[in-house]
């Protein structure tokens, strides 16, 4: 069956058929209904045409990532997160529509397009910012959404979050317990709310536990990890322990430290965040603040279905990252 046959039986052009089947403007409501009815009779994508005729669900959720594709290609977090989403979506015959965008403006435009074309039933929103423009836009579009963020920045929206403040305090307390009082943190993109929350928690924990905390702003990339490590070690008051905002930067830091002739962990301790498989294939293996990223994705997927079933907005704590000690952390080297 072809578009030509649908056009012939409907008495319209192929272009009109394309507009109707894709739910785009360009044909009258009467013509659209006639084309969809013919397509349905002929067995042309019956599920799609039925949805368009009835206004029912698309059986699709959306996820937009406004990140550098080069970083996404190497970053384990989103691969694990998407796998977690799919582990639940696949059991309900739902699809995931994934779009990578160059910036936030492109992401906003994607939501407008998806809504106008009825492409998705709901979306997952990540990398939330303070005063994020996506919150009012999605509310105006009436597009259901689950936000992966601290509830302090998502108003009354449905949110799934991890307690990074408690985790950061535990991480700093562990390093101070090893004797480290000069501790640095290489952070991710500093316009993201979860990075800001970790930054504040890090400085507060360092002060509370009697350490001096320093932050070097990076971007979650391997190059950011290498550059941040070199800047900290080659500058004044070099730290004896460095924490990283993800595993990729921590892995890159190991190579930078080796190039500088700095031994891990006898001279500098390294602590990663997320605890992907990357942490177990390095030498030494990386200590990390660990949480189940696949489990987080699965949790978010379940909340998406709850939204479609009419659940009221709520904040849902997924987990608190926990310390996993491996070979990259050790007591501070003794003077002399």
Coordinates of C-alpha atoms in Angstrom, one line a residue:
X1 CA 0.0 0.0 0.0
X2 CA 1.4 3.4 -1.0
X3 CA 0.5 7.1 -0.5
X4 CA -0.4 7.2 -4.2
X5 CA -3.2 4.7 -3.6
X6 CA -4.5 6.6 -0.6
X7 CA -4.4 9.8 -2.6
X8 CA -6.2 8.1 -5.6
X9 CA -9.0 6.7 -3.4
X10 CA -9.3 9.9 -1.4
X11 CA -9.4 12.1 -4.5
X12 CA -6.6 14.4 -3.3
X13 CA -2.9 15.0 -4.0
X14 CA 0.0 13.0 -2.4
X15 CA 1.0 16.2 -0.5
X16 CA -2.4 16.4 1.1
X17 CA -2.1 12.7 2.2
X18 CA 1.3 13.4 3.7
X19 CA -0.1 16.4 5.6
X20 CA -3.0 14.4 7.0
X21 CA -1.0 11.3 8.0
X22 CA 1.6 13.4 9.8
X23 CA -1.0 15.6 11.5
X24 CA 0.3 18.8 9.9
X25 CA -1.5 21.9 8.7
X26 CA -2.3 22.3 5.0
X27 CA -5.6 20.4 4.7
X28 CA -9.1 21.1 6.0
X29 CA -10.5 19.1 8.8
X30 CA -13.0 17.4 6.5
X31 CA -10.3 16.4 4.0
X32 CA -8.0 15.2 6.8
X33 CA -10.8 13.0 8.2
X34 CA -11.5 11.5 4.8
X35 CA -7.9 10.7 4.1
X36 CA -7.4 9.1 7.6
X37 CA -10.5 7.0 7.1
X38 CA -9.2 5.7 3.7
X39 CA -5.8 5.0 5.2
X40 CA -7.3 3.1 8.1
X41 CA -9.5 1.1 5.7
X42 CA -6.4 0.2 3.6
X43 CA -4.3 -0.8 6.7
X44 CA -1.9 2.1 6.4
X45 CA -0.3 2.5 9.9
X46 CA -3.6 1.6 11.6
X47 CA -2.4 2.5 15.1
X48 CA -1.1 5.9 14.0
X49 CA -4.3 6.8 12.1
X50 CA -6.5 5.6 14.9
X51 CA -4.7 7.8 17.3
X52 CA -5.1 10.8 15.1
X53 CA -8.8 10.1 14.6
X54 CA -9.5 9.6 18.3
X55 CA -7.0 11.9 19.9
X56 CA -5.7 9.1 22.1
X57 CA -2.1 8.4 23.3
X58 CA 1.0 8.2 21.2
X59 CA 2.6 5.4 23.3
X60 CA 5.8 7.5 23.3
X61 CA 7.7 9.5 25.9
X62 CA 10.3 12.2 25.0
X63 CA 13.8 13.0 26.4
X64 CA 15.8 16.0 25.2
X65 CA 19.5 16.3 26.0
X66 CA 21.0 19.8 25.5
X67 CA 24.6 18.6 25.8
X68 CA 27.7 18.5 23.6
X69 CA 27.3 15.2 21.6
X70 CA 31.0 14.6 22.1
X71 CA 30.6 14.5 25.9
X72 CA 27.4 12.3 25.6
X73 CA 29.4 9.8 23.5
X74 CA 31.7 9.2 26.4
X75 CA 29.5 9.9 29.4
X76 CA 28.2 6.6 31.0
X77 CA 25.5 8.4 33.0
X78 CA 23.0 8.9 30.2
X79 CA 23.6 5.5 28.7
X80 CA 22.7 3.9 32.0
X81 CA 19.8 6.3 32.6
X82 CA 18.2 5.6 29.2
X83 CA 18.7 1.9 29.8
X84 CA 16.8 2.2 33.0
X85 CA 13.9 4.1 31.2
X86 CA 13.7 1.4 28.5
X87 CA 13.7 -1.4 31.1
X88 CA 10.2 -0.1 32.1
X89 CA 8.9 1.4 28.9
X90 CA 9.6 -1.9 27.0
X91 CA 7.3 -3.8 29.3
X92 CA 4.4 -1.4 28.4
X93 CA 5.2 -1.3 24.7
X94 CA 6.1 2.4 24.9
X95 CA 8.8 4.0 22.9
X96 CA 11.4 6.7 23.9
X97 CA 11.9 9.6 21.5
X98 CA 15.4 11.0 22.1
X99 CA 16.5 14.3 20.8
X100 CA 20.0 15.9 21.3
X101 CA 20.0 19.7 21.0
X102 CA 22.8 22.2 20.8
X103 CA 21.4 24.5 23.5
X104 CA 18.4 25.3 25.7
X105 CA 16.6 27.4 23.1
X106 CA 16.6 24.4 20.7
X107 CA 15.3 22.3 23.5
X108 CA 12.4 24.7 24.1
X109 CA 11.6 24.7 20.4
X110 CA 11.6 20.9 20.4
X111 CA 8.9 20.8 23.1
X112 CA 6.8 23.2 21.0
X113 CA 7.2 21.0 18.0
X114 CA 6.4 17.8 19.8
X115 CA 3.3 19.3 21.2
X116 CA 2.0 20.8 18.0
X117 CA 2.6 17.4 16.2
X118 CA 1.3 15.3 19.1
X119 CA 4.5 13.3 19.1
X120 CA 4.7 12.3 22.8
X121 CA 2.5 11.7 25.8
X122 CA 4.9 13.2 28.4
X123 CA 8.6 14.1 28.7
X124 CA 11.5 13.6 31.0
X125 CA 13.4 16.8 31.9
X126 CA 17.0 16.7 33.0
X127 CA 19.8 19.2 33.7
X128 CA 17.3 21.6 35.5
X129 CA 18.4 25.1 36.1
X130 CA 17.4 27.7 38.7
X131 CA 14.4 29.6 37.3
X132 CA 14.3 27.1 34.4
X133 CA 12.2 28.4 31.5
X134 CA 11.1 24.8 30.7
X135 CA 8.8 24.7 33.7
X136 CA 6.5 27.5 32.6
X137 CA 6.7 26.5 28.9
X138 CA 5.7 22.9 29.6
X139 CA 2.9 24.1 31.9
X140 CA 1.6 26.4 29.1
X141 CA 1.8 23.6 26.6
X142 CA 0.0 21.3 29.0
X143 CA 2.7 18.7 28.3
X144 CA 3.1 16.3 31.3
X145 CA 6.7 16.1 32.6
X146 CA 8.8 14.4 35.2
X147 CA 11.8 16.4 36.3
X148 CA 15.0 14.8 37.5
X149 CA 16.1 17.5 39.9
X150 CA 16.1 18.6 43.5
X151 CA 12.5 19.6 44.4
X152 CA 13.6 23.0 45.6
X153 CA 14.0 24.1 41.9
X154 CA 10.9 22.4 40.4
X155 CA 8.1 24.2 42.2
X156 CA 5.0 21.9 42.4
X157 CA 6.1 19.6 39.5
X158 CA 6.5 15.8 39.6
X159 CA 10.1 15.3 40.5
X160 CA 12.5 12.4 41.1
X161 CA 15.6 13.3 43.0
X162 CA 18.7 12.1 44.8
X163 CA 19.9 13.7 48.1
X164 CA 23.2 15.1 46.9
X165 CA 23.6 17.3 50.0
X166 CA 23.7 14.4 52.4
X167 CA 26.0 12.5 50.0
X168 CA 28.4 15.4 49.7
X169 CA 28.6 15.7 53.5
X170 CA 29.4 12.0 53.8
X171 CA 32.1 12.3 51.1
X172 CA 33.8 15.2 52.7
X173 CA 33.6 13.6 56.1
X174 CA 35.3 10.5 54.7
X175 CA 38.2 12.4 53.2
X176 CA 38.7 14.5 56.4
X177 CA 38.7 11.3 58.3
X178 CA 41.6 10.2 56.2
X179 CA 43.5 13.3 57.3
X180 CA 42.8 15.5 54.2
X181 CA 42.2 19.1 55.0
X182 CA 43.0 20.6 51.6
X183 CA 40.2 19.2 49.4
X184 CA 39.2 20.3 45.9
X185 CA 36.2 19.6 43.7
X186 CA 36.1 19.6 39.9
X187 CA 32.5 20.4 39.1
X188 CA 30.3 20.1 36.1
X189 CA 28.5 22.9 34.2
X190 CA 27.8 25.5 36.9
X191 CA 24.5 26.8 35.5
X192 CA 22.9 23.4 36.4
X193 CA 21.0 23.3 39.7
X194 CA 22.3 20.0 40.8
X195 CA 25.9 21.2 40.3
X196 CA 25.1 24.4 42.3
X197 CA 23.6 22.3 45.1
X198 CA 26.7 20.1 45.2
X199 CA 28.9 23.1 45.2
X200 CA 27.1 24.7 48.2
X201 CA 27.0 21.4 50.0
X202 CA 30.8 20.8 49.4
X203 CA 31.8 24.2 50.8
X204 CA 29.5 23.8 53.8
X205 CA 30.7 20.3 54.5
X206 CA 34.4 21.4 54.2
X207 CA 33.8 24.2 56.7
X208 CA 31.9 22.0 59.1
X209 CA 34.5 19.4 59.1
X210 CA 37.5 21.7 59.4
X211 CA 38.8 21.5 55.9
X212 CA 39.6 24.0 53.2
X213 CA 37.5 23.5 50.1
X214 CA 38.2 24.8 46.6
X215 CA 36.1 24.4 43.4
X216 CA 37.3 24.3 39.8
X217 CA 34.5 24.7 37.3
X218 CA 34.6 22.2 34.4
X219 CA 32.0 20.7 32.1
X220 CA 31.7 16.9 32.7
X221 CA 34.1 16.2 29.8
X222 CA 37.3 14.2 30.0
X223 CA 39.2 17.3 28.9
X224 CA 37.5 19.2 31.7
X225 CA 38.8 16.6 34.2
X226 CA 42.3 16.8 32.8
X227 CA 42.4 20.6 32.7
X228 CA 40.9 20.9 36.2
X229 CA 43.4 18.5 37.7
X230 CA 46.4 20.2 36.2
X231 CA 45.2 23.6 37.3
X232 CA 44.7 22.5 40.9
X233 CA 48.0 20.6 41.2
X234 CA 50.1 23.2 39.4
X235 CA 48.6 26.1 41.3
X236 CA 49.3 27.3 44.9
X237 CA 48.1 25.3 47.9
X238 CA 47.6 22.0 45.9
X239 CA 45.0 19.7 47.4
X240 CA 45.7 16.3 48.7
X241 CA 42.3 15.0 47.7
X242 CA 40.1 15.9 44.6
X243 CA 36.5 15.0 44.1
X244 CA 34.9 15.0 40.6
X245 CA 31.3 15.6 39.5
X246 CA 31.3 12.4 37.3
X247 CA 33.3 9.3 36.6
X248 CA 34.6 10.5 33.2
X249 CA 36.4 13.5 34.6
X250 CA 37.8 11.3 37.4
X251 CA 39.2 8.7 34.9
X252 CA 40.8 11.5 32.9
X253 CA 42.3 12.9 36.1
X254 CA 44.2 9.7 36.6
X255 CA 46.0 10.1 33.4
X256 CA 46.7 13.8 34.1
X257 CA 48.2 12.9 37.5
X258 CA 50.4 10.2 36.0
X259 CA 51.7 12.7 33.5
X260 CA 52.5 15.1 36.4
X261 CA 54.3 12.3 38.2
X262 CA 51.8 12.4 41.1
X263 CA 51.0 9.0 42.6
X264 CA 47.4 8.0 43.4
X265 CA 46.5 7.5 46.2
X266 CA 49.8 7.9 48.1
X267 CA 50.2 11.6 47.1
X268 CA 46.7 12.6 46.0
X269 CA 43.3 10.8 46.6
X270 CA 40.7 10.8 43.9
X271 CA 37.0 10.4 44.4
X272 CA 34.5 10.0 41.6
X273 CA 30.7 10.5 41.5
X274 CA 28.1 8.1 40.0
X275 CA 30.2 4.8 40.1
X276 CA 29.8 3.5 36.6
X277 CA 31.8 0.5 35.3
X278 CA 34.6 3.0 34.4
X279 CA 35.5 3.1 38.1
X280 CA 36.3 -0.6 38.1
X281 CA 38.5 -0.7 35.0
X282 CA 41.1 1.9 36.0
X283 CA 44.3 1.4 38.0
X284 CA 43.9 2.1 40.7
X285 CA 40.2 1.4 40.8
X286 CA 38.2 4.6 41.7
X287 CA 36.5 5.2 45.0
X288 CA 33.1 6.8 44.2
X289 CA 29.9 8.1 45.5
X290 CA 27.7 5.4 44.1
X291 CA 24.1 5.4 43.1
X292 CA 22.0 3.1 40.8
X293 CA 21.6 5.2 37.7
X294 CA 19.7 2.5 35.8
X295 CA 17.4 2.3 38.9
X296 CA 16.9 6.1 38.7
X297 CA 15.9 5.8 35.1
X298 CA 13.4 3.0 35.9
X299 CA 12.0 5.1 38.7
X300 CA 11.4 8.0 36.4
X301 CA 9.7 5.8 33.9
X302 CA 7.3 4.6 36.5
X303 CA 6.4 8.2 37.5
X304 CA 5.7 8.9 33.8
X305 CA 3.0 6.3 33.7
X306 CA 1.7 7.5 37.1
X307 CA 1.2 10.9 35.5
X308 CA -0.8 9.5 32.6
X309 CA -3.0 7.7 35.2
X310 CA -3.7 11.0 36.9
X311 CA -1.3 11.0 39.9
X312 CA -0.9 14.4 41.5
X313 CA 2.4 16.2 41.3
X314 CA 4.9 15.1 44.0
X315 CA 8.6 14.9 44.8
X316 CA 10.0 11.4 45.1
X317 CA 13.3 10.7 46.7
X318 CA 15.1 8.0 44.7
X319 CA 18.2 7.5 46.7
X320 CA 21.2 9.0 48.5
X321 CA 24.6 8.2 46.8
X322 CA 26.7 6.1 49.1
X323 CA 30.5 5.8 49.4
X324 CA 32.2 2.9 47.8
X325 CA 35.9 2.7 48.8
X326 CA 38.4 1.3 46.3
X327 CA 42.0 2.0 45.6
X328 CA 42.1 5.7 44.7
X329 CA 41.7 7.1 48.2
X330 CA 44.0 6.7 51.2
X331 CA 45.2 8.6 54.3
X332 CA 46.9 11.9 53.6
X333 CA 50.7 11.5 53.2
X334 CA 52.7 12.4 56.2
X335 CA 54.9 15.5 56.1
X336 CA 58.4 14.6 55.1

